[in-house]
Each structure stands twice: as C-alpha cells, then as structure tokens.
Short mmCIF file of C-alpha atoms and ligand atoms in Angstrom, two decimals:
data_model
loop_
_atom_site.label_atom_id
_atom_site.label_comp_id
_atom_site.label_asym_id
_atom_site.label_seq_id
_atom_site.Cartn_x
_atom_site.Cartn_y
_atom_site.Cartn_z
CA UNK A 1148 90.44 71.24 -146.70
CA UNK A 1149 86.85 71.53 -145.37
CA UNK A 1150 83.93 71.24 -146.45
CA UNK A 1151 81.04 73.65 -144.83
CA UNK A 1152 77.59 73.92 -144.33
CA UNK A 1153 75.33 76.96 -144.33
CA UNK A 1154 72.03 76.97 -142.34
CA UNK A 1155 69.27 79.61 -140.45
CA UNK A 1156 69.35 79.34 -137.33
CA UNK A 1157 65.94 81.16 -136.92
CA UNK A 1158 62.99 81.15 -140.06
CA UNK A 1159 64.65 81.68 -142.49
CA UNK A 1160 65.64 85.29 -143.95
CA UNK A 1161 68.56 85.58 -141.80
CA UNK A 1162 70.32 86.85 -144.81
CA UNK A 1163 72.69 83.40 -145.88
CA UNK A 1164 72.45 84.49 -149.35
CA UNK A 1165 74.88 87.22 -149.09
CA UNK A 1166 76.92 85.25 -146.23
CA UNK A 1167 76.98 81.94 -148.95
CA UNK A 1168 77.43 84.86 -152.06
CA UNK A 1169 80.93 85.81 -149.86
CA UNK A 1170 81.78 82.09 -148.71
CA UNK A 1171 81.36 80.97 -151.91
CA UNK A 1172 84.35 82.43 -153.07
CA UNK A 1173 86.99 79.38 -151.03
CA UNK A 1174 84.65 76.41 -152.57
CA UNK A 1175 84.68 74.49 -155.50
CA UNK A 1176 81.50 73.69 -155.28
CA UNK A 1177 77.27 75.23 -153.91
CA UNK A 1178 75.11 72.60 -153.22
CA UNK A 1179 71.49 72.82 -152.21
CA UNK A 1180 70.27 70.03 -150.56
CA UNK A 1181 67.01 71.08 -149.05
CA UNK A 1182 63.71 72.88 -149.78
CA UNK A 1183 62.51 74.52 -153.92
CA UNK A 1184 61.87 78.07 -155.29
CA UNK A 1185 60.14 78.95 -151.51
CA UNK A 1186 63.58 79.91 -150.67
CA UNK A 1187 64.91 83.49 -152.81
CA UNK A 1188 67.51 85.62 -152.60
CA UNK A 1189 68.42 88.53 -154.74
CA UNK A 1190 71.89 89.72 -155.46
CA UNK A 1191 73.20 92.26 -156.76
CA UNK A 1192 77.40 92.60 -158.64
CA UNK A 1193 78.62 95.20 -160.35
CA UNK A 1194 75.34 97.53 -160.13
CA UNK A 1195 73.50 93.65 -161.47
CA UNK A 1196 70.86 92.33 -160.25
CA UNK A 1197 69.53 89.07 -159.67
CA UNK A 1198 67.06 86.71 -158.36
CA UNK A 1199 67.42 83.36 -157.39
CA UNK A 1200 65.48 80.85 -155.66
CA UNK A 1201 67.15 77.39 -156.51
CA UNK A 1202 70.23 77.94 -158.50
CA UNK A 1203 73.00 78.07 -156.62
CA UNK A 1204 74.53 81.80 -156.47
CA UNK A 1205 78.13 80.74 -157.11
CA UNK A 1206 76.59 80.18 -160.78
CA UNK A 1207 77.78 84.05 -160.92
CA UNK A 1208 81.29 83.27 -160.59
CA UNK A 1209 82.91 81.82 -163.48
CA UNK A 1210 84.91 77.82 -162.92
CA UNK A 1211 82.36 77.19 -159.47
CA UNK A 1212 80.05 73.27 -159.41
CA UNK A 1213 76.99 74.81 -158.90
CA UNK A 1214 74.19 71.93 -157.84
CA UNK A 1215 70.73 71.21 -156.23
CA UNK A 1216 71.34 67.77 -154.32
CA UNK A 1217 68.93 64.44 -154.42
CA UNK A 1218 66.65 66.99 -151.16
CA UNK A 1219 65.30 69.95 -153.49
CA UNK A 1220 62.09 69.66 -155.03
CA UNK A 1221 62.24 71.23 -158.37
CA UNK A 1222 59.96 72.79 -160.43
CA UNK A 1223 61.26 72.85 -163.47
CA UNK A 1224 59.63 75.94 -165.63
CA UNK A 1225 60.61 77.32 -162.39
CA UNK A 1226 64.16 76.48 -163.21
CA UNK A 1227 63.73 76.87 -166.94
CA UNK A 1228 62.74 80.50 -165.89
CA UNK A 1229 66.31 80.78 -163.72
CA UNK A 1230 67.77 79.77 -165.96
CA UNK A 1231 67.54 82.38 -168.80
CA UNK A 1232 66.82 84.98 -166.11
CA UNK A 1233 70.38 84.55 -165.93
CA UNK A 1234 71.16 84.52 -169.97
CA UNK A 1235 69.08 88.02 -169.96
CA UNK A 1236 71.11 88.41 -167.88
CA UNK A 1237 74.89 88.31 -169.73
CA UNK A 1238 74.85 84.65 -167.20
CA UNK A 1239 75.22 81.22 -169.15
CA UNK A 1240 74.52 78.19 -167.43
CA UNK A 1241 76.75 75.90 -168.65
CA UNK A 1242 76.03 72.26 -168.44
CA UNK A 1243 79.67 71.95 -167.10
CA UNK A 1244 79.10 73.83 -164.20
CA UNK A 1245 75.41 73.63 -163.37
CA UNK A 1246 73.56 69.80 -162.50
CA UNK A 1247 70.44 69.37 -160.54
CA UNK A 1248 70.66 65.78 -159.05
CA UNK A 1249 68.92 62.96 -160.98
CA UNK A 1250 66.89 62.06 -157.94
CA UNK A 1251 65.33 64.88 -157.52
CA UNK A 1252 61.65 65.27 -156.73
CA UNK A 1253 59.25 66.96 -159.43
CA UNK A 1254 57.15 69.57 -158.15
CA UNK A 1255 54.22 69.47 -160.46
CA UNK A 1256 51.01 71.65 -161.77
CA UNK A 1257 49.16 70.04 -159.31
CA UNK A 1258 51.10 70.66 -156.53
CA UNK A 1259 50.75 73.54 -156.79
CA UNK A 1260 47.18 73.68 -157.00
CA UNK A 1261 47.15 71.53 -154.04
CA UNK A 1262 48.96 73.65 -152.02
CA UNK A 1263 47.22 77.07 -152.62
CA UNK A 1264 43.62 74.86 -152.07
CA UNK A 1265 44.82 73.18 -148.63
CA UNK A 1266 45.78 76.66 -147.43
CA UNK A 1267 42.43 77.57 -148.36
CA UNK A 1268 39.81 75.27 -146.64
CA UNK A 1269 42.55 75.54 -143.98
CA UNK A 1270 41.15 79.32 -143.81
CA UNK A 1271 42.37 80.93 -140.69
CA UNK A 1272 44.09 77.76 -139.92
CA UNK A 1273 46.98 78.26 -142.88
CA UNK A 1274 49.99 77.99 -142.83
CA UNK A 1275 51.26 80.47 -144.85
CA UNK A 1276 52.91 78.49 -147.21
CA UNK A 1277 54.35 79.92 -150.54
CA UNK A 1278 51.67 78.67 -152.41
CA UNK A 1279 54.85 76.84 -154.61
CA UNK A 1280 53.96 73.35 -153.34
CA UNK A 1281 56.51 72.32 -151.58
CA UNK A 1282 54.48 70.29 -148.83
CA UNK A 1283 52.41 68.64 -151.83
CA UNK A 1284 55.38 67.51 -153.63
CA UNK A 1285 57.49 65.62 -150.46
CA UNK A 1286 54.38 64.21 -149.18
CA UNK A 1287 54.54 62.24 -152.95
CA UNK A 1288 58.62 61.55 -152.59
CA UNK A 1289 57.41 60.08 -148.86
CA UNK A 1290 54.98 58.22 -150.12
CA UNK A 1291 56.67 56.77 -153.36
CA UNK A 1292 54.65 58.15 -156.25
CA UNK A 1293 56.72 61.49 -156.87
CA UNK A 1294 58.24 62.27 -160.49
CA UNK A 1295 62.07 62.25 -160.77
CA UNK A 1296 64.24 64.02 -161.89
CA UNK A 1297 65.39 61.27 -163.90
CA UNK A 1298 61.74 59.84 -164.78
CA UNK A 1299 62.35 62.77 -167.82
CA UNK A 1300 64.96 60.89 -169.81
CA UNK A 1301 62.62 57.80 -170.37
CA UNK A 1302 59.04 58.69 -171.39
CA UNK A 1303 57.78 55.52 -170.82
CA UNK A 1304 58.00 55.35 -166.95
CA UNK A 1305 57.37 59.54 -167.12
CA UNK A 1306 54.05 59.23 -168.98
CA UNK A 1307 52.91 56.51 -166.10
CA UNK A 1308 53.75 57.95 -163.50
CA UNK A 1309 52.43 60.56 -164.55
CA UNK A 1310 48.62 58.96 -165.21
CA UNK A 1311 48.98 57.22 -161.57
CA UNK A 1312 49.60 60.18 -160.17
CA UNK A 1313 47.01 62.87 -161.89
CA UNK A 1314 44.09 60.12 -162.15
CA UNK A 1315 44.76 60.00 -157.73
CA UNK A 1316 44.88 63.36 -156.60
CA UNK A 1317 42.88 64.59 -159.63
CA UNK A 1318 40.08 63.18 -157.40
CA UNK A 1319 41.30 64.45 -154.74
CA UNK A 1320 41.24 67.70 -155.61
CA UNK A 1321 37.48 67.55 -157.63
CA UNK A 1322 36.33 65.79 -154.72
CA UNK A 1323 37.85 67.14 -151.65
CA UNK A 1324 39.29 70.14 -152.17
CA UNK A 1325 35.98 71.01 -154.70
CA UNK A 1326 38.96 72.81 -157.04
CA UNK A 1327 40.55 72.68 -160.90
CA UNK A 1328 41.83 69.35 -161.85
CA UNK A 1329 44.69 68.33 -164.39
CA UNK A 1330 44.80 67.06 -168.00
CA UNK A 1331 47.11 64.38 -168.45
CA UNK A 1332 47.84 64.99 -172.49
CA UNK A 1333 48.21 69.22 -171.21
CA UNK A 1334 50.98 67.97 -168.40
CA UNK A 1335 52.62 65.94 -171.11
CA UNK A 1336 53.16 67.46 -173.68
CA UNK A 1337 54.70 70.94 -171.17
CA UNK A 1338 56.73 68.98 -169.25
CA UNK A 1339 58.73 67.31 -172.11
CA UNK A 1340 59.19 70.68 -174.07
CA UNK A 1341 61.03 71.66 -170.17
CA UNK A 1342 62.60 67.59 -170.22
CA UNK A 1343 64.41 68.82 -173.55
CA UNK A 1344 65.75 71.76 -172.70
CA UNK A 1345 66.43 70.20 -168.64
CA UNK A 1346 67.97 67.36 -169.92
CA UNK A 1347 72.15 68.63 -170.29
CA UNK A 1348 71.58 69.53 -166.17
CA UNK A 1349 70.89 65.82 -165.20
CA UNK A 1350 73.30 64.00 -163.27
CA UNK A 1351 74.07 62.30 -160.60
CA UNK A 1352 74.83 64.31 -158.09
CA UNK A 1353 76.40 62.47 -154.90
CA UNK A 1354 78.74 61.27 -157.73
CA UNK A 1355 79.94 64.34 -158.68
CA UNK A 1356 80.44 65.38 -154.60
CA UNK A 1357 81.99 62.89 -154.34
CA UNK A 1358 84.80 62.81 -156.77
CA UNK A 1359 84.92 66.14 -155.43
CA UNK A 1360 85.92 65.33 -152.54
CA UNK A 1361 88.52 62.33 -153.53
CA UNK A 1362 90.39 65.45 -155.38
CA UNK A 1363 90.56 67.33 -152.67
CA UNK A 1364 87.77 70.14 -153.43
CA UNK A 1365 85.81 72.04 -151.22
CA UNK A 1366 82.38 72.05 -150.91
CA UNK A 1367 79.69 74.93 -149.33
CA UNK A 1368 76.52 73.40 -148.77
CA UNK A 1369 73.82 76.13 -148.87
CA UNK A 1370 71.22 75.44 -147.11
CA UNK A 1371 67.68 77.09 -146.87
CA UNK A 1372 64.78 78.84 -144.73
CA UNK A 1373 65.97 78.14 -140.88
CA UNK A 1374 66.14 75.58 -138.03
CA UNK A 1375 62.27 76.34 -136.45
CA UNK A 1376 61.25 75.61 -139.78
CA UNK A 1377 62.39 72.47 -139.96
CA UNK A 1378 59.90 69.84 -140.39
CA UNK A 1379 60.76 68.19 -136.86
CA UNK A 1380 62.01 70.23 -135.64
CA UNK A 1381 60.32 73.38 -135.92
CA UNK A 1382 57.35 75.06 -134.87
CA UNK A 1383 56.25 72.13 -135.93
CA UNK A 1384 52.72 72.34 -138.07
CA UNK A 1385 53.21 75.55 -139.54
CA UNK A 1386 56.85 74.59 -141.03
CA UNK A 1387 57.95 73.58 -144.22
CA UNK A 1388 57.65 70.22 -145.30
CA UNK A 1389 62.39 69.32 -146.15
CA UNK A 1390 64.59 68.98 -142.96
CA UNK A 1391 65.98 72.69 -142.93
CA UNK A 1392 69.37 71.76 -140.08
CA UNK A 1393 72.21 70.41 -141.09
CA UNK A 1394 72.45 66.51 -140.92
CA UNK A 1395 70.32 67.03 -144.10
CA UNK A 1396 73.58 68.70 -145.86
CA UNK A 1397 74.97 64.95 -145.91
CA UNK A 1398 71.28 63.01 -146.78
CA UNK A 1399 70.12 65.94 -149.40
CA UNK A 1400 73.16 66.22 -151.77
CA UNK A 1401 73.80 62.50 -150.82
CA UNK A 1402 77.73 62.41 -149.45
CA UNK A 1403 78.07 61.28 -145.32
CA UNK A 1404 77.88 62.86 -142.72
CA UNK A 1405 81.55 62.34 -142.16
CA UNK A 1406 82.43 65.11 -145.01
CA UNK A 1407 80.39 68.12 -142.75
CA UNK A 1408 83.20 70.13 -141.07
CA UNK A 1409 81.82 73.69 -140.26
CA UNK A 1410 78.75 73.74 -139.57
CA UNK A 1411 78.21 78.07 -139.82
CA UNK A 1412 74.60 78.93 -138.38
CA UNK A 1413 73.57 82.30 -140.17
CA UNK A 1414 72.29 84.36 -137.71
CA UNK A 1415 69.71 87.72 -137.87
CA UNK A 1416 71.40 90.11 -134.36
CA UNK A 1417 66.92 89.62 -133.64
CA UNK A 1418 64.14 87.56 -135.44
CA UNK A 1419 61.30 87.92 -138.36
CA UNK A 1420 59.08 85.67 -139.27
CA UNK A 1421 56.68 84.88 -142.43
CA UNK A 1422 53.60 83.67 -142.55
CA UNK A 1423 51.05 81.88 -139.51
CA UNK A 1424 52.69 80.54 -136.03
CA UNK A 1425 54.48 81.31 -133.23
CA UNK A 1426 57.09 83.74 -132.91
CA UNK A 1427 57.41 84.91 -128.90
CA UNK A 1428 59.70 88.31 -129.38
CA UNK A 1429 56.96 89.09 -132.07
CA UNK A 1430 56.72 93.09 -131.83
CA UNK A 1431 53.25 94.87 -132.19
CA UNK A 1432 54.85 98.26 -132.55
CA UNK A 1433 57.14 100.87 -133.75
CA UNK A 1434 59.75 99.29 -132.52
CA UNK A 1435 58.82 96.40 -134.68
CA UNK A 1436 57.63 98.03 -137.68
CA UNK A 1437 61.28 100.47 -137.37
CA UNK A 1438 62.94 96.97 -137.92
CA UNK A 1439 60.77 95.93 -140.56
CA UNK A 1440 61.15 99.52 -142.88
CA UNK A 1441 65.34 99.17 -142.05
CA UNK A 1442 65.93 96.18 -142.16
CA UNK A 1443 64.06 95.83 -145.41
CA UNK A 1444 61.56 93.08 -143.93
CA UNK A 1445 59.83 92.65 -146.41
CA UNK A 1446 60.08 88.37 -148.40
CA UNK A 1447 62.27 87.91 -151.69
CA UNK A 1448 60.27 85.32 -152.74
CA UNK A 1449 55.98 85.96 -152.37
CA UNK A 1450 56.91 89.74 -151.55
CA UNK A 1451 54.88 89.52 -147.97
CA UNK A 1452 55.96 91.67 -144.88
CA UNK A 1453 57.23 89.80 -142.43
CA UNK A 1454 57.03 89.76 -138.83
CA UNK A 1455 60.24 91.30 -137.29
CA UNK A 1456 60.58 91.34 -132.94
CA UNK A 1457 64.16 90.67 -130.30
CA UNK A 1458 66.44 88.35 -130.49
CA UNK A 1459 65.52 85.56 -129.24
CA UNK A 1460 68.44 83.51 -127.47
CA UNK A 1461 66.16 80.42 -127.39
CA UNK A 1462 65.47 79.43 -130.50
CA UNK A 1463 69.28 80.20 -131.66
CA UNK A 1464 70.13 77.33 -128.34
CA UNK A 1465 67.98 75.07 -129.88
CA UNK A 1466 69.61 75.88 -133.18
CA UNK A 1467 72.58 75.51 -131.88
CA UNK A 1468 71.40 71.98 -130.55
CA UNK A 1469 69.83 70.58 -133.50
CA UNK A 1470 72.44 71.30 -136.45
CA UNK A 1471 75.45 71.21 -133.43
CA UNK A 1472 76.98 74.87 -134.60
CA UNK A 1473 80.45 75.32 -134.68
CA UNK A 1474 79.67 78.53 -134.73
CA UNK A 1475 77.52 82.37 -135.69
CA UNK A 1476 77.27 84.30 -138.97
CA UNK A 1477 75.48 87.43 -137.03
CA UNK A 1478 73.68 90.09 -139.70
CA UNK A 1479 71.94 92.79 -140.29
CA UNK A 1480 73.02 94.49 -136.81
CA UNK A 1481 73.13 97.64 -138.30
CA UNK A 1482 69.38 97.76 -138.36
CA UNK A 1483 70.10 98.14 -134.75
CA UNK A 1484 72.19 101.38 -134.99
CA UNK A 1485 69.20 103.99 -133.34
CA UNK A 1486 68.19 101.91 -131.64
CA UNK A 1487 68.11 103.47 -127.68
CA UNK A 1488 67.38 99.96 -125.44
CA UNK A 1489 68.17 96.76 -127.26
CA UNK A 1490 66.15 93.92 -125.51
CA UNK A 1491 67.13 90.27 -125.98
CA UNK A 1492 64.83 87.25 -125.05
CA UNK A 1493 67.12 84.96 -122.45
CA UNK A 1494 64.61 82.31 -121.40
CA UNK A 1495 60.36 82.21 -121.42
CA UNK A 1496 57.88 81.82 -118.24
CA UNK A 1497 54.76 79.63 -118.89
CA UNK A 1498 52.76 79.49 -115.20
CA UNK A 1499 55.43 80.61 -112.94
CA UNK A 1500 58.05 78.88 -114.50
CA UNK A 1501 61.45 79.59 -115.95
CA UNK A 1502 61.51 77.93 -119.54
CA UNK A 1503 65.32 77.73 -120.89
CA UNK A 1504 64.97 75.15 -123.81
CA UNK A 1505 62.42 74.64 -126.41
CA UNK A 1506 59.59 73.40 -125.76
CA UNK A 1507 59.02 70.42 -127.49
CA UNK A 1508 55.18 71.17 -127.99
CA UNK A 1509 54.48 74.24 -130.20
CA UNK A 1510 51.25 74.69 -127.99
CA UNK A 1511 53.54 75.40 -125.43
CA UNK A 1512 55.78 77.94 -127.15
CA UNK A 1513 52.52 79.75 -127.93
CA UNK A 1514 51.54 80.42 -123.66
CA UNK A 1515 54.94 81.55 -123.67
CA UNK A 1516 55.76 85.07 -122.59
CA UNK A 1517 59.28 85.99 -122.98
CA UNK A 1518 61.91 86.83 -120.01
CA UNK A 1519 64.32 90.20 -121.48
CA UNK A 1520 67.60 91.23 -120.48
CA UNK A 1521 67.52 94.95 -121.52
CA UNK A 1522 71.35 96.23 -123.57
CA UNK A 1523 72.14 100.39 -123.93
CA UNK A 1524 72.33 100.64 -127.92
CA UNK A 1525 75.23 101.38 -129.11
CA UNK A 1526 72.72 104.61 -131.75
CA UNK A 1527 75.62 105.44 -134.29
CA UNK A 1528 76.24 104.27 -137.38
CA UNK A 1529 78.43 100.73 -137.48
CA UNK A 1530 78.52 100.45 -141.39
CA UNK A 1531 82.14 101.43 -141.98
CA UNK A 1532 83.14 99.35 -138.93
CA UNK A 1533 86.19 97.08 -140.25
CA UNK A 1534 87.83 94.78 -137.55
CA UNK A 1535 85.54 94.49 -133.74
CA UNK A 1536 87.97 97.34 -132.47
CA UNK A 1537 85.93 99.39 -134.77
CA UNK A 1538 82.65 98.89 -132.98
CA UNK A 1539 81.68 100.95 -130.01
CA UNK A 1540 81.81 99.14 -126.96
CA UNK A 1541 77.88 98.70 -126.97
CA UNK A 1542 77.91 96.56 -130.02
CA UNK A 1543 80.32 94.79 -129.18
CA UNK A 1544 78.87 93.99 -125.79
CA UNK A 1545 75.78 93.09 -127.64
CA UNK A 1546 77.81 90.42 -129.97
CA UNK A 1547 79.03 89.09 -126.47
CA UNK A 1548 76.37 88.58 -125.13
CA UNK A 1549 74.40 86.56 -127.63
CA UNK A 1550 77.73 84.50 -127.19
CA UNK A 1551 77.08 83.87 -123.99
CA UNK A 1552 73.83 83.17 -124.28
CA UNK A 1553 73.67 80.78 -127.08
CA UNK A 1554 77.52 78.95 -126.84
CA UNK A 1555 78.13 79.69 -129.58
CA UNK A 1556 81.28 82.01 -131.11
CA UNK A 1557 80.72 84.85 -134.20
CA UNK A 1558 82.42 84.73 -136.95
CA UNK A 1559 81.40 86.30 -139.51
CA UNK A 1560 80.15 89.43 -139.00
CA UNK A 1561 77.89 91.36 -141.15
CA UNK A 1562 77.03 95.26 -140.64
CA UNK A 1563 74.89 96.36 -143.87
CA UNK A 1564 74.23 94.75 -147.04
CA UNK A 1565 77.57 94.99 -148.83
CA UNK A 1566 80.29 92.30 -148.99
CA UNK A 1567 82.64 95.07 -148.11
CA UNK A 1568 80.71 95.83 -144.78
CA UNK A 1569 81.85 92.10 -143.34
CA UNK A 1570 83.95 91.73 -140.48
CA UNK A 1571 85.28 87.49 -140.91
CA UNK A 1572 86.55 87.17 -138.00
CA UNK A 1573 87.33 82.78 -138.78
CA UNK A 1574 87.13 82.03 -142.30
CA UNK A 1575 84.88 78.90 -141.44
CA UNK A 1576 86.72 77.07 -144.92
CA UNK A 1577 90.67 78.11 -143.41
P1 IMP B 130 56.50 76.26 -147.35
O1 IMP B 130 57.17 76.55 -147.41
O2 IMP B 130 56.09 77.04 -149.52
O3 IMP B 130 54.76 75.69 -147.50
O4 IMP B 130 55.44 76.99 -146.84
C1 IMP B 130 56.17 76.92 -145.23
C2 IMP B 130 56.44 77.63 -144.12
O5 IMP B 130 57.57 78.34 -144.56
C3 IMP B 130 55.56 79.44 -144.52
O6 IMP B 130 55.50 79.89 -143.36
C4 IMP B 130 56.01 80.01 -145.52
O7 IMP B 130 56.73 81.68 -144.84
C5 IMP B 130 58.16 79.53 -144.56
N1 IMP B 130 58.13 79.42 -145.62
C6 IMP B 130 59.59 78.79 -146.86
N2 IMP B 130 60.21 80.04 -147.44
C7 IMP B 130 60.63 80.37 -147.05
C8 IMP B 130 61.95 81.17 -146.98
O8 IMP B 130 62.86 81.30 -147.68
N3 IMP B 130 61.96 82.21 -146.15
C9 IMP B 130 61.14 82.02 -144.98
N4 IMP B 130 59.63 81.41 -144.63
C10 IMP B 130 60.24 80.83 -145.45
#
C-alpha cells in the first residue's frame, strides 16, 4: 500500500489534472488539501467536457472517495455550482462518495470583494490574483475568526460569527477601500439556503482518511497551484495564500506526515506563470508566443494568457528540496516538438556571480539573469511515442539533462493531452 502526493513544481498549470486523473485509477480516495476554486482543470472523457475547480476529478470514476480537506477554502456557491454542473453531465455527486471537511473555512461574498478591492488599490503593484477571495479567506482563518463548514450546521453559531465578521469587514470595505458593503440578512439567508444543500456532504475528513489507511486503502493527495506560488517558499508576495508544498498534504487533510509515501512533482517541459512577479526565463518574443499557442497556455479558471519561458532548473531544484520530491512527471514535452534549439536555464547570474540555488529574497530573484545551456531540438512529433525507445535521441537527451540538473528521476512522461499519450515508466502507487 502506498499513498502519493501530487504537487506542481513550477507556478501551477503544469498539467496536474491529467496525471491526477491517470493515477486515480490506482487510488481508493483522492483528497484536495489546499487552495480553493482558484485552481481549475478541464477533463475530457468520452467526448464530455468537465470543468472542475474544487471537487477532485476522481468524481467522474465509479467508487472513488473524493474529499475536500480542512486546508481548502470553500466557496459554498462555487461548490454547489460544480455539483450541479456534474449532475447536468450525468454525474450524480453521491454523499457517500464525496465529502467536505467540517473544518474547512468558507469563502464568503465579502472575501471576494476584499480581494478585488485590494488588487485595485495596489494598482501596478497588484499580485494578479484570481479574484476568488482566496487570500482574505485564509487571513480570516489565521485571525481565528473564519467561518467553517461545521458552522453551516449550527445556525446560532453561524449568525454570531457572521455578525462579527461583517462588523469588521464592512468597516474596512467602506472606510479603507471605499467599496460596497454587505447586508447581514442577505448573506445569512443565502448561506443558510446553501447549507441545506451541502449538509449531507460535511464530514470529518481526517477521520475518513485515517479509517481508509487502516483498511489498507491507497490515497492520492491532490495539490493545487505550484511550489513557486507557496505562501512561504514561493516568490512572496506574488504567491497564493496557502502552502502548496507536499508537507501541507498532511496538515491540510488531517493525517500525519508518515502517511505520505511518494511525492510526485508535476513538471512542465518549459515554464509558465499567470499573474505578476519574477519569472527569470520569461520570453517576450516569437518563441514565447509559440509556446503559448502550441501549449494552449490560457488559464482554465480566469481565461488569462499565461507568461511562457524556457525550462528553469533552479526553480525545479527548489521544488525538489521544498517538497522532498521522489520523482517527476514531465508534461507537455510535445509542445517543444518544432523548435530547432532548446534552452535550459541551469543557474542564474547576478553581479558577475553564479547563483545555483533559488534566492530566498524575491527582490534578488528580480535582478537575476538566466544562464542557459543549449540543446538540439528533435524536430519531429512525439505524439505517437509509446516507450522511451520510440523517442528521438534529442528528446531522450533533453529528459536526461533535466533529471541531471534537478536530481530527480522522471517516472511519468506526457507527450500529448490524451490519456494514452502518457508513458508510465514507474507507477508511484506500486
Ligand atoms: P490567488 O490564489 O487568487 O490569491 O492568486 C495569487 C496568485 O496565484 C496569482 O498570481 C494567481 O494567478 C496565482 N494562481 C492561483 N491559482 C492558480 C492556479 O491554479 N494556476 C496558476 N496560477 C494560480
């Protein structure tokens, strides 16, 4: 029996959805442990398109326990919409198979307003958030005034907390941000209506996972975003508000760290980023445009164009350390098919010195220049390759170079969007 944690090793959008979907086959339970509906992936199964932001994609398979852990911030309206979206596509979200942690904190309408008002106030210095209220919801959690899923089951507690929260946030919205305020009655009534829909799904997720492991079942911990967006280990303050690294899989789902056996880092064969902040290998040229076009680099949640650049080994080495990666799934290799020469950033340069490790101060990272090594492109389509022997020598050399630079072996290789365009060189569950 083994449990696997899946994390992004760059700035998110590494193609985690496809690998999670693939590996769900070997898991009994899939649990989200951080983030909220800022994440998003699209699944196409037998011609049907499913867009999911909160519910693990295992929901479209029979008999998988799909869980939202305590570390996730949940917008109840977004969750209900997703349940309805699935129902419209013929997937009934069964309350025996889908559960959301009673300890998960809620994203309330004022969190969204605060998120948007703050970004507006920051002007040019904005983070470029998804505007979903993620940051303000996590702030309330840390401030110990957050409303949790369990509060939806107790009207008295819910009303008291809402009243307190609104007194504080309405004051800030009106007097500091000059933004719209919220009516207690309107939020109360709407949330209580949603509480009735969500009540059957609310459960102690940590306990369920504990039982599952005692019964010898396998768990897949599904991370969202990526290492460089981690609130502590990423490019702070241009980050999200949760810990995206593997250690949080335990904290955010209610199990101990010894339950995490294999940490699989999803790594795109090049680099992308959405939102503001440093990105040393960003390309503002025709190659950047090529990566964007061929890789369809547009956000699933916000529809924003992603910034594109060469593979950055400093970033992925940082991810290897902060996540304790066991192996990597290398994705979107096929996007590089047509390029004559590939560049890989092996280290940075600043004031004449060579920097091999991620600077802990992001303002230093802003001033770093990438040092590149060139590799020949393979100039042929990888889409039909079924095993490593089918790969052109240049493609194999590219993979070996990334393994050498990051110190992490590639266990899965993805060469196209379809499930069968994947080579599982080593199954992390076995
Ligand atoms: P927030 O998570 O909405 O607060 O946004 C903070 C930063 O994280 C912004 O730069 C977002 O673009 C980025 N971000 C949040 N979720 C994702 C994701 O799922 N993929 C990529 N970037 C994300």
